[in-house]
Short mmCIF file of C-alpha atoms in Angstrom, two decimals:
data_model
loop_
_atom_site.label_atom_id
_atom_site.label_comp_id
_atom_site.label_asym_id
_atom_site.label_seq_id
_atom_site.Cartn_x
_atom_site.Cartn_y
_atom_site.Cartn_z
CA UNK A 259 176.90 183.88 155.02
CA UNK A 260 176.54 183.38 151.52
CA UNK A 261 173.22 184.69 149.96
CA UNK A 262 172.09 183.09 147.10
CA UNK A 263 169.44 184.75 144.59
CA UNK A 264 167.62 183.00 142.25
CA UNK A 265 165.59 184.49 138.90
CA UNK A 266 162.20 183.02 138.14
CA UNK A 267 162.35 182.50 133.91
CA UNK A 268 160.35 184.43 131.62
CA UNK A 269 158.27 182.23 129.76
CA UNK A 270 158.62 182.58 126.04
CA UNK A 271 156.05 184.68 123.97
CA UNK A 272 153.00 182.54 122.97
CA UNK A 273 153.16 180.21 126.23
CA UNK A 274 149.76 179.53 127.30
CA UNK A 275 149.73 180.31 131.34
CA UNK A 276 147.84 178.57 133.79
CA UNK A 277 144.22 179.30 133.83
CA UNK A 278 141.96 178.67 136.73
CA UNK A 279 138.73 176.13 136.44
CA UNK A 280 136.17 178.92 135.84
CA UNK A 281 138.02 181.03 133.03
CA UNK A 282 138.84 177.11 130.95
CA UNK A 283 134.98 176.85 131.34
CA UNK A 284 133.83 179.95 130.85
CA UNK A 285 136.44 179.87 127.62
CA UNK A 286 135.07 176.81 126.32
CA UNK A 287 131.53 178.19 126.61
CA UNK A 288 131.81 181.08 124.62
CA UNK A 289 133.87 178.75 121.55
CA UNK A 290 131.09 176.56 121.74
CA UNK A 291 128.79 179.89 121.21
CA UNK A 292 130.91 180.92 118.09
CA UNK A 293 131.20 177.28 116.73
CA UNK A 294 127.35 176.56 116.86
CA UNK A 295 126.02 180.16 116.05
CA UNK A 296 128.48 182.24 114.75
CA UNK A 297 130.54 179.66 112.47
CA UNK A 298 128.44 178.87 109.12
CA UNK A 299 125.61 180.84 109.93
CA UNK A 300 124.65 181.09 106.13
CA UNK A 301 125.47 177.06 105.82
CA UNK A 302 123.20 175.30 103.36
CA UNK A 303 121.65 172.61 104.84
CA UNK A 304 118.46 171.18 103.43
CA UNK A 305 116.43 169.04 105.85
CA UNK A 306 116.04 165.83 103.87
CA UNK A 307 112.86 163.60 103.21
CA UNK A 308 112.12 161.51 106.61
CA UNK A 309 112.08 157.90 106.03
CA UNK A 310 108.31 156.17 105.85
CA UNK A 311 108.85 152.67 107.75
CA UNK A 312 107.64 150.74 109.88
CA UNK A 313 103.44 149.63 110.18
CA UNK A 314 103.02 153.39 108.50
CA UNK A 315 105.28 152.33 105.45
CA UNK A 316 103.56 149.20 104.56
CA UNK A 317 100.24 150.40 104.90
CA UNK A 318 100.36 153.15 102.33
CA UNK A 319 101.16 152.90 98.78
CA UNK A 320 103.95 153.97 96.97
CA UNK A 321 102.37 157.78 96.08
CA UNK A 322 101.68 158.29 99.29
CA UNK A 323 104.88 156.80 100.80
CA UNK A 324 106.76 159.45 98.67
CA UNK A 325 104.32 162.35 100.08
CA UNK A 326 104.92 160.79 103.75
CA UNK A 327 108.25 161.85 103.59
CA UNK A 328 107.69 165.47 103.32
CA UNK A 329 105.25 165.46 106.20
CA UNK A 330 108.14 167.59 108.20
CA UNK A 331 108.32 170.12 105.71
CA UNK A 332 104.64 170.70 105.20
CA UNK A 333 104.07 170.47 109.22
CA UNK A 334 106.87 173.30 109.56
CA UNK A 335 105.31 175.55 106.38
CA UNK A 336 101.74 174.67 108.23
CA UNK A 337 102.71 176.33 111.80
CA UNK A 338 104.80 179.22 110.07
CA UNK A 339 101.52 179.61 107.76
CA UNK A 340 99.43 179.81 110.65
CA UNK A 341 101.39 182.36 112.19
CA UNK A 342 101.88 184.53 109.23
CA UNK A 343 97.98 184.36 109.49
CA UNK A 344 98.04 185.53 113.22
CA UNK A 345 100.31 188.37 112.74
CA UNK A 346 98.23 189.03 109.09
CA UNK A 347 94.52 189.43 111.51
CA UNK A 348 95.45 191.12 114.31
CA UNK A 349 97.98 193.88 113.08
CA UNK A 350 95.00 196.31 111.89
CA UNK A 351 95.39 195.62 107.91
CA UNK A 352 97.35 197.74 105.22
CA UNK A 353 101.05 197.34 104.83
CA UNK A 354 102.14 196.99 108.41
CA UNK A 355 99.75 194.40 108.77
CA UNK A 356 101.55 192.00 105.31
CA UNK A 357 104.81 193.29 106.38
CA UNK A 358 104.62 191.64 110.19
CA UNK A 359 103.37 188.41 107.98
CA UNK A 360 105.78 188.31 106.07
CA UNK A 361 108.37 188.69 108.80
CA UNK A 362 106.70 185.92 110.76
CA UNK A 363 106.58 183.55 107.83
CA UNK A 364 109.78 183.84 106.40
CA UNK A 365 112.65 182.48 109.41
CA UNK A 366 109.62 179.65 109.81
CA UNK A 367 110.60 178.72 106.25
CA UNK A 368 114.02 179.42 106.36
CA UNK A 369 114.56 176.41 109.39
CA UNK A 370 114.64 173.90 106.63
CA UNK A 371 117.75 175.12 104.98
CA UNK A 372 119.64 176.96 106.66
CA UNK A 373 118.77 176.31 110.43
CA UNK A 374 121.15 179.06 112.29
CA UNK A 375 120.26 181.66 110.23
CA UNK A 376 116.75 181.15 110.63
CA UNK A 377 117.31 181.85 114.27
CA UNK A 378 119.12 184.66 113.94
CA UNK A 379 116.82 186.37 111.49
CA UNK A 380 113.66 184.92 114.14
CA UNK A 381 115.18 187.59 116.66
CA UNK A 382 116.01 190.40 114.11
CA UNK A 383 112.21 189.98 112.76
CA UNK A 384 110.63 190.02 116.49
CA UNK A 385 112.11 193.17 116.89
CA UNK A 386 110.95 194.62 113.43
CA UNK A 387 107.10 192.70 114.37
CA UNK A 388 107.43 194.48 117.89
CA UNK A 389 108.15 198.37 116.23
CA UNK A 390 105.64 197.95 113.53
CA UNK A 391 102.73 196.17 115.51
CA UNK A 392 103.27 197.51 118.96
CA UNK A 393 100.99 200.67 118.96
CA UNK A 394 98.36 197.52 118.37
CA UNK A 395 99.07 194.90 120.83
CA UNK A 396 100.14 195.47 124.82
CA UNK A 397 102.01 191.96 124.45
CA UNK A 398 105.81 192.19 124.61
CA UNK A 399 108.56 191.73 122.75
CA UNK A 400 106.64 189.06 121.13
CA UNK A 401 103.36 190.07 119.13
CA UNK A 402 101.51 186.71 119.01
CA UNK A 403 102.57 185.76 115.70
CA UNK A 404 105.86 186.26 116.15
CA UNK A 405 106.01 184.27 119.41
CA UNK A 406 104.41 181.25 117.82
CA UNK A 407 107.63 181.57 115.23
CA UNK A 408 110.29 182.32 117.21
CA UNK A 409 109.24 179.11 119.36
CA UNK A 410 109.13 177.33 116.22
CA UNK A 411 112.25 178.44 115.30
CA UNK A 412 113.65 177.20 118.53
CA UNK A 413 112.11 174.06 118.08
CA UNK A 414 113.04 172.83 114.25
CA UNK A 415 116.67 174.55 114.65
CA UNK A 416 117.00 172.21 117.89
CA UNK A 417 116.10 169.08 116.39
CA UNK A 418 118.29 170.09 113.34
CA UNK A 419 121.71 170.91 115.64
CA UNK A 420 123.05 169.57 118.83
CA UNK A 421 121.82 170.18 122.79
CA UNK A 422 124.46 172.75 123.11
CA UNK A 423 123.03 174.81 120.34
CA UNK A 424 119.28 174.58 122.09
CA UNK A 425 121.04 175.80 125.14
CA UNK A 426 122.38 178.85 123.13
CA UNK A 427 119.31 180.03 121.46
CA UNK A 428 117.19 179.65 124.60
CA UNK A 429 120.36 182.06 126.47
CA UNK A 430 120.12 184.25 124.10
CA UNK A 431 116.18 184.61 123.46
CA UNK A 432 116.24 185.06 127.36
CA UNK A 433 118.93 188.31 126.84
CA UNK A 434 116.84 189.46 124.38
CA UNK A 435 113.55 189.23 126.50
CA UNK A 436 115.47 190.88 129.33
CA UNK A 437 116.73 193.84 127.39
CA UNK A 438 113.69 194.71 125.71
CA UNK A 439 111.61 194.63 129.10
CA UNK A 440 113.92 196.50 130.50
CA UNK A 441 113.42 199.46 128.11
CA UNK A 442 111.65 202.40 127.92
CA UNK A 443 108.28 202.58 128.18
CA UNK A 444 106.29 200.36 130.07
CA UNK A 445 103.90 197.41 128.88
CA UNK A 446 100.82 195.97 130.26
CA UNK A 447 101.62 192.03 129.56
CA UNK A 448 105.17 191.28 128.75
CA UNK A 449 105.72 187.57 127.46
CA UNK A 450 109.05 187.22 128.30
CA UNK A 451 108.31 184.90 130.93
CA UNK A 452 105.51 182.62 128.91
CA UNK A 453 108.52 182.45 125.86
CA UNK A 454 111.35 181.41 128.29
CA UNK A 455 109.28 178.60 130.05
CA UNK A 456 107.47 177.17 127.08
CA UNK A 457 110.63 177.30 125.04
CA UNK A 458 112.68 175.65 128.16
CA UNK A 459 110.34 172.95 128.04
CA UNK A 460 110.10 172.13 124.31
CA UNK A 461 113.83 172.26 124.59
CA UNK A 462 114.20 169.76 127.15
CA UNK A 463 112.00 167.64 125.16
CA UNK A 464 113.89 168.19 121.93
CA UNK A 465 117.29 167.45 124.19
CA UNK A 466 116.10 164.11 125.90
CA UNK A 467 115.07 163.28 122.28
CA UNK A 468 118.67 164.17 121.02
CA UNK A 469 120.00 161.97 124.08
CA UNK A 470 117.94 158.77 123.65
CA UNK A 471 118.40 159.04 119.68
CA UNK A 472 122.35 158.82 120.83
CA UNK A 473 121.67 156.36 123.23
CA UNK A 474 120.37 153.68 121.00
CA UNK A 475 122.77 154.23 118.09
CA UNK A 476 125.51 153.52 120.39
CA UNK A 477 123.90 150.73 121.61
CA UNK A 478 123.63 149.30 118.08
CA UNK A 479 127.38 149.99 117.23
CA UNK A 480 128.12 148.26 120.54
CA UNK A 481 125.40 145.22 119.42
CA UNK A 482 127.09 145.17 116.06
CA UNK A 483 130.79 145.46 117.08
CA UNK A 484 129.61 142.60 119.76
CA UNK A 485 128.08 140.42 117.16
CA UNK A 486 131.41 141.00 114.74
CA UNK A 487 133.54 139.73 117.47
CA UNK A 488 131.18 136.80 118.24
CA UNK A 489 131.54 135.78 114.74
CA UNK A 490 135.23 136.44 114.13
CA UNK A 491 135.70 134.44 117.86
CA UNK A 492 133.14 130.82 116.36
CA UNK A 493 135.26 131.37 113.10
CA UNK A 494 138.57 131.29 115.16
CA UNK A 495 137.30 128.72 117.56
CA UNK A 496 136.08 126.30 114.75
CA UNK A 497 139.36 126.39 112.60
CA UNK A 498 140.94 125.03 116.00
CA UNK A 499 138.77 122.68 116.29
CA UNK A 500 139.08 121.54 112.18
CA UNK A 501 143.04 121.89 113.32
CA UNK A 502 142.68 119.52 116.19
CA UNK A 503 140.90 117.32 114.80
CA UNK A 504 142.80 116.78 111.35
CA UNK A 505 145.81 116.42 113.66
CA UNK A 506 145.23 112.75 113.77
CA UNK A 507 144.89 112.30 110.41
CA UNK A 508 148.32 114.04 109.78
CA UNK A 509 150.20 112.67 112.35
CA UNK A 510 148.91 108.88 110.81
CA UNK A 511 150.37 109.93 107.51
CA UNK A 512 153.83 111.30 108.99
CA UNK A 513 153.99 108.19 111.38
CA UNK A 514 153.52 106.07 108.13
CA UNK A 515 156.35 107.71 106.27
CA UNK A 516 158.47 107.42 109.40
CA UNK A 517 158.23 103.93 109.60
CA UNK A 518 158.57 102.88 106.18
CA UNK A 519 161.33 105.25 105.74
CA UNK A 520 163.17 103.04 108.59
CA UNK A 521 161.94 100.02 107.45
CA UNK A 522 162.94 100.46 103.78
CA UNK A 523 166.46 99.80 103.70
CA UNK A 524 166.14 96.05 105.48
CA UNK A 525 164.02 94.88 102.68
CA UNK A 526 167.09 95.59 100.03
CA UNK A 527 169.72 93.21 99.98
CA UNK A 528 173.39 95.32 100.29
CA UNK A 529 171.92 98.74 99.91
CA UNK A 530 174.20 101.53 99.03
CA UNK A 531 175.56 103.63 101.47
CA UNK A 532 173.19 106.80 99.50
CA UNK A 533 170.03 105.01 99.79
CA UNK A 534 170.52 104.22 103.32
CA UNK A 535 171.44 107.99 104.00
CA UNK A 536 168.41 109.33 101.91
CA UNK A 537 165.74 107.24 103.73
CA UNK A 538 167.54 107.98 107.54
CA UNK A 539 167.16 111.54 106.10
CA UNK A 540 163.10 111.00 105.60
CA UNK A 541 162.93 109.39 108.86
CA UNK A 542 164.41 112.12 110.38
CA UNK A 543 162.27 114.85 108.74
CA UNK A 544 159.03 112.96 109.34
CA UNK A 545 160.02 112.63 113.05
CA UNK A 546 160.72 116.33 113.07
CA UNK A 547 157.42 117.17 111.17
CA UNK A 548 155.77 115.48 114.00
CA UNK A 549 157.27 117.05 116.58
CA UNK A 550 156.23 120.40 114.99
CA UNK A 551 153.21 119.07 114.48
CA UNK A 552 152.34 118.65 118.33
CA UNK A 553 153.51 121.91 119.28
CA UNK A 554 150.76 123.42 116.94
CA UNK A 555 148.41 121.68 118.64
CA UNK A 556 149.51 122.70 121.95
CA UNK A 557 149.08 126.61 120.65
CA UNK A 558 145.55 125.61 119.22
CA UNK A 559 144.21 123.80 121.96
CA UNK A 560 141.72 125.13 124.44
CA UNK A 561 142.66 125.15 128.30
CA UNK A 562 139.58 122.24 128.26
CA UNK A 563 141.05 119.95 125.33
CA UNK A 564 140.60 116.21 126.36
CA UNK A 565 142.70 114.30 123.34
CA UNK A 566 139.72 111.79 122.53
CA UNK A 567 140.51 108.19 122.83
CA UNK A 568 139.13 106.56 119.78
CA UNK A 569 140.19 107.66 115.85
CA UNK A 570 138.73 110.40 113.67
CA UNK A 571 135.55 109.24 112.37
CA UNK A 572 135.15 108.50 108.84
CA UNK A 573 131.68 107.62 106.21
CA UNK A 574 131.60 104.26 107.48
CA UNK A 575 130.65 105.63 111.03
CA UNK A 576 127.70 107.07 109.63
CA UNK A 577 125.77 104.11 110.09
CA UNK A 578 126.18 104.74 114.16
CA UNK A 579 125.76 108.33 114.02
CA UNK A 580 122.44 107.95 112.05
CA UNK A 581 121.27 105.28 114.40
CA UNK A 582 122.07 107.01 117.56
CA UNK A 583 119.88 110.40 115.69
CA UNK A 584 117.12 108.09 115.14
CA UNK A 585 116.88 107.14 118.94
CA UNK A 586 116.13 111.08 119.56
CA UNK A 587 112.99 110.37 117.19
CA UNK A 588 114.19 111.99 114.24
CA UNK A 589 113.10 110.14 110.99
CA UNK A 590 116.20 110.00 108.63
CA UNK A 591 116.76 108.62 105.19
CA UNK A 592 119.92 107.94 103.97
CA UNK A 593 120.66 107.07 100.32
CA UNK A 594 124.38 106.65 98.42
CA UNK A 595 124.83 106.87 95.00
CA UNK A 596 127.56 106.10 92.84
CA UNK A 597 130.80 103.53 93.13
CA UNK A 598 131.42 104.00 96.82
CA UNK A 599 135.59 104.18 97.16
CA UNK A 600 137.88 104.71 99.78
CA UNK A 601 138.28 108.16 99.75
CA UNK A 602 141.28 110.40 102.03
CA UNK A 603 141.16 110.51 105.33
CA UNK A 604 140.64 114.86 105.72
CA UNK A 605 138.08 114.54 103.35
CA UNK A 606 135.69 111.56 104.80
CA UNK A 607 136.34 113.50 108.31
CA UNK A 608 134.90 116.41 106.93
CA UNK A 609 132.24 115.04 105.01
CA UNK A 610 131.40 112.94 108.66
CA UNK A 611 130.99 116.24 110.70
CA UNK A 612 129.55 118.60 107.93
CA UNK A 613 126.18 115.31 108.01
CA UNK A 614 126.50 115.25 112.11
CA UNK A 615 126.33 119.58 112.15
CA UNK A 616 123.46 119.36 109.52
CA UNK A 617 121.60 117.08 111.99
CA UNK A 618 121.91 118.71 114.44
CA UNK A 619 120.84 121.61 113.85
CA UNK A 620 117.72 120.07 112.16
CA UNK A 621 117.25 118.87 115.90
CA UNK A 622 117.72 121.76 117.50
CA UNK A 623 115.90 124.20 114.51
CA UNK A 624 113.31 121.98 113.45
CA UNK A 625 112.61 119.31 116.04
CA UNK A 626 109.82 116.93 114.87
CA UNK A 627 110.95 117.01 110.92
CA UNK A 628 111.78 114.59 108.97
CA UNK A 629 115.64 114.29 107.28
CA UNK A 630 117.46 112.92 103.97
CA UNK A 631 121.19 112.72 103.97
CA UNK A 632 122.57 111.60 100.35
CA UNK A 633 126.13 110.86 99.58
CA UNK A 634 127.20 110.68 95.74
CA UNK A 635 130.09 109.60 95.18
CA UNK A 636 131.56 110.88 91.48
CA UNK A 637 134.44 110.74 89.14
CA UNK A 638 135.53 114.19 90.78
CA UNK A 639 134.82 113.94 94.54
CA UNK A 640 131.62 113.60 97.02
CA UNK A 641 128.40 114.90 96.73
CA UNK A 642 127.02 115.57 100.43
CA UNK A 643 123.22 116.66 100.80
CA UNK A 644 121.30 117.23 103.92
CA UNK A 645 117.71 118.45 103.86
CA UNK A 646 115.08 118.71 106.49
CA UNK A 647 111.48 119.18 106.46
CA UNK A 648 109.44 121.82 108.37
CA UNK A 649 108.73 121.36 112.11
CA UNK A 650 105.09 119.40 112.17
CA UNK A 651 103.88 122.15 114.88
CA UNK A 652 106.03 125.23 114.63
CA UNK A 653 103.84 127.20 116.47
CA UNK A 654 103.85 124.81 119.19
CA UNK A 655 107.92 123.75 119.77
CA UNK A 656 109.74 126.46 119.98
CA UNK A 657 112.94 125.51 118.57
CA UNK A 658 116.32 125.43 120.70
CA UNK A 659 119.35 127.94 119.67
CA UNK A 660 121.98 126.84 119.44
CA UNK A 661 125.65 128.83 119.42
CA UNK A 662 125.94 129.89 115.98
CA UNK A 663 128.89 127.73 114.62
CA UNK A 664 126.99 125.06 112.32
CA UNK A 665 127.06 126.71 109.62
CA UNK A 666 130.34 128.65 110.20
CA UNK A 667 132.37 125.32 110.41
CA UNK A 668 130.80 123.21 107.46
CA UNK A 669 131.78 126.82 105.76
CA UNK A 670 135.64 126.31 107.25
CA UNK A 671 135.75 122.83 106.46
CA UNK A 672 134.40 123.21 102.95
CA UNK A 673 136.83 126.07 102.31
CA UNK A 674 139.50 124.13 103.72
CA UNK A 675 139.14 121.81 100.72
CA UNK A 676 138.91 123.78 98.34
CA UNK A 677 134.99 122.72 97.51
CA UNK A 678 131.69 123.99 97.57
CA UNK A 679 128.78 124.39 99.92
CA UNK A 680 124.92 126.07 99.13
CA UNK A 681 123.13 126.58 102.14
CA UNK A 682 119.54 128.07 102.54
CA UNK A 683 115.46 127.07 103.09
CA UNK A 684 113.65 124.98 100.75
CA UNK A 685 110.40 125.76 98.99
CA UNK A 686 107.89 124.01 102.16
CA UNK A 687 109.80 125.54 104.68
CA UNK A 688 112.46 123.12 105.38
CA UNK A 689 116.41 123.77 104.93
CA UNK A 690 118.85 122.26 102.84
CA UNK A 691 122.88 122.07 102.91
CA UNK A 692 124.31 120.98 99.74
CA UNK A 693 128.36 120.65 99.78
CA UNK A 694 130.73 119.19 97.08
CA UNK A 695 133.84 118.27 98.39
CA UNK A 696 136.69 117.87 95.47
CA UNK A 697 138.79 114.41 95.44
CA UNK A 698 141.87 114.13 93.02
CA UNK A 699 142.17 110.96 91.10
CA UNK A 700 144.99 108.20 92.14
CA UNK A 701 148.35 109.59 91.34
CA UNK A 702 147.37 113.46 90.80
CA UNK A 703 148.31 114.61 94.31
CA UNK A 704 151.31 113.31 93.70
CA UNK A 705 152.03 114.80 90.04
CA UNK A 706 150.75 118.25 91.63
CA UNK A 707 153.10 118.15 94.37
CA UNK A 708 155.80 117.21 91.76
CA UNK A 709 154.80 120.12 89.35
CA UNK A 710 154.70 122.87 92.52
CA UNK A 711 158.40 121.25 93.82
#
């Protein structure tokens, strides 16, 4: 028989060993207790001016809107006041009587800048009211003053810090009150009791407070991170569907080269063999473009895509588009200025669908107004304006909402050519969308292509 022995390693110095449930928690405990009370216990931190708004804030003037915000400090210098006076009329005058005042006042005070030493100076001070003042009171550890403090202490320090922290102070108020009942002597009315139950409950307040407070401002980073995806998602789902629809428009132009690139070389008698080569080279690259051109649209089409069946509209299809808005009962005027001219294809589609959003959201915003939609046609480009009047009955039709991307695609398509769009409500309490879409004169597309080549 062959006996085998085996050695169990030494774990290298430093190696944290396994530690059972209760020790991990009972370890975390007490570093919570030196990070809340023992860490920075002289840390200055002033308890700023609360912020006056709501019905409060535009009632009063500006004065008193300044003095509103200090209402926290006066209310805490009122209650430690009030206390001082407590301990100042029942301790039997002289200076035992200013002394316990002064003890009573002071940690009151203190709360407002530096919160955990306020507490920890609250139980050194009960101790120092309860020598000087207790051959007058049967009360203990607390003299009355000093109990109204210390649970004002408790309180302000616990709105100032965390739960955990409340949790602390009430642990350790509750040692404190144990210890000093269980001391010599003995005493009629000890208020341990009344201090640990009325400070339990004003911290359970102050915690639910601290929990609801965190409650709703993660609820508004969740609303706001929602809302910033919302709007990055219309922005991404409206440059698809600019992309889509300026497809056809592209594809037209690339077709056109394509076939007059294989066309071109029948309509020259005996063409040399270069020519020939040069225009089966822009055939080739135009079919190519094409192709590449359809597999973008494949990536930026939605599962739902139907290709539609007639042509990209253009401004002479805003003759049907205004007559099929005035069979909804919208009253629209529509007035064109300037030398009217054929103008390109990307920009006439984007003029088209920047009128038909404007529209419609004067139908869905403002249903029962009245609409003008001006075209102006100048040296440099198109003018496109679209105001609306206010709703006749505003209070009575409630207006439909819509899905938030009217504005965010006249904004795309705008961008996308390079022009500008103002946007915003008129003086009566319509709206108004002015854009100006820039068009290069004849020939300058091509001498800017030639000077970025």
């Amino acid at each position: 028989m062959t006996e085998t022995t085996y050695t169990q390693p030494t774990p290298p110095d430093g190696e944290a060993r396994v530690r059972s449930p209760e020790f991990r928690f009972a370890a975390d405990a007490l570093r919570g207790l030196r990070q809340d009370l023992f860490q920075g216990v002289l840390a200055y931190r002033p308890l700023p001016p609360a912020a006056v708004g709501g019905p409060l804030g535009r009632v009063l003037p500006g004065r008193l809107k300044e003095y509103a915000a200090w209402a926290p400090h006066a209310a805490v210098a009122a209650v430690g006041g009030i206390a001082a006076l407590m301990s100042l009329s029942d301790v039997y005058g002289g200076p035992a009587a200013q002394l316990c005042a002064l003890l009573v006042l002071v940690p009151v005070l203190l709360t407002l800048v530096r919160p955990v030493a306020a507490f920890w100076l609250s139980l050194a001070t009960t101790m120092l009211t309860a020598a000087v003042g207790s051959g007058e009171w049967t009360s203990w550890p607390w003299l009355p003053g000093s109990f109204l403090a210390h649970l004002t202490v408790l309180t302000v320090v616990a709105l100032r810090t965390r739960p955990r922290t409340a949790a602390w102070m009430w642990v350790l108020t509750a040692v404190y009150g144990f210890l000093a009942d269980a001391g010599p002597g003995w005493h009629e009315d000890p208020d341990t009791g009344p201090m640990l139950f009325l400070s339990a409950l004003t911290l359970l307040a102050v915690t639910v407070r601290h929990t609801h407070r965190q409650a709703r401002r993660e609820v508004t980073a969740q609303r706001t991170a929602t809302a910033r995806e919302r709007s990055r998602r219309t922005l991404l789902e409206e440059r698809s569907t600019i992309a889509r629809e300026l497809h056809d428009v592209v594809a037209h132009h690339m077709s056109v080269v394509a076939i007059q690139a294989e066309a071109a070389p029948y309509r020259v008698q005996n063409p040399p063999p270069e020519l020939e080569k040069a225009f089966a080279t822009i055939r080739e690259n135009a079919v190519a473009a094409l192709t590449e051109l359809r597999r973008v649209l494949g990536v930026v089409r939605a599962e739902d895509y139907e290709a539609p069946d007639a042509p990209q509209p253009t401004l002479a299809d805003l003759g049907t588009l205004l007559a099929n808005v005035r069979e909804t009962g919208l009253v629209v005027e529509y007035v064109v200025t300037g030398a009217v001219r054929e103008l390109p294809q990307g920009v006439e589609l984007s003029a088209y669908r920047i009128v038909q959003e404007a529209l419609s959201n004067t139908l869905r915003h403002a249903p029962g107004a009245t609409a003008r939609v001006e075209l102006g046609h100048v040296l440099g480009g198109l003018g496109v304006r679209v105001v609306n009047g206010p709703p006749p009955a505003p209070h009575l039709v409630k207006p439909s909402p819509g899905a938030g991307h009217g504005i965010t695609g006249m904004r795309e398509r705008v961008t996308m050519l390079n022009g500008v769009m103002t946007d915003g409500p008129t003086a009566d309490g319509g709206y108004e969308v002015t854009v100006f879409l820039p068009v290069p004169a004849p020939g300058a597309e091509a001498e800017l292509f030639e000077g970025g080549s």
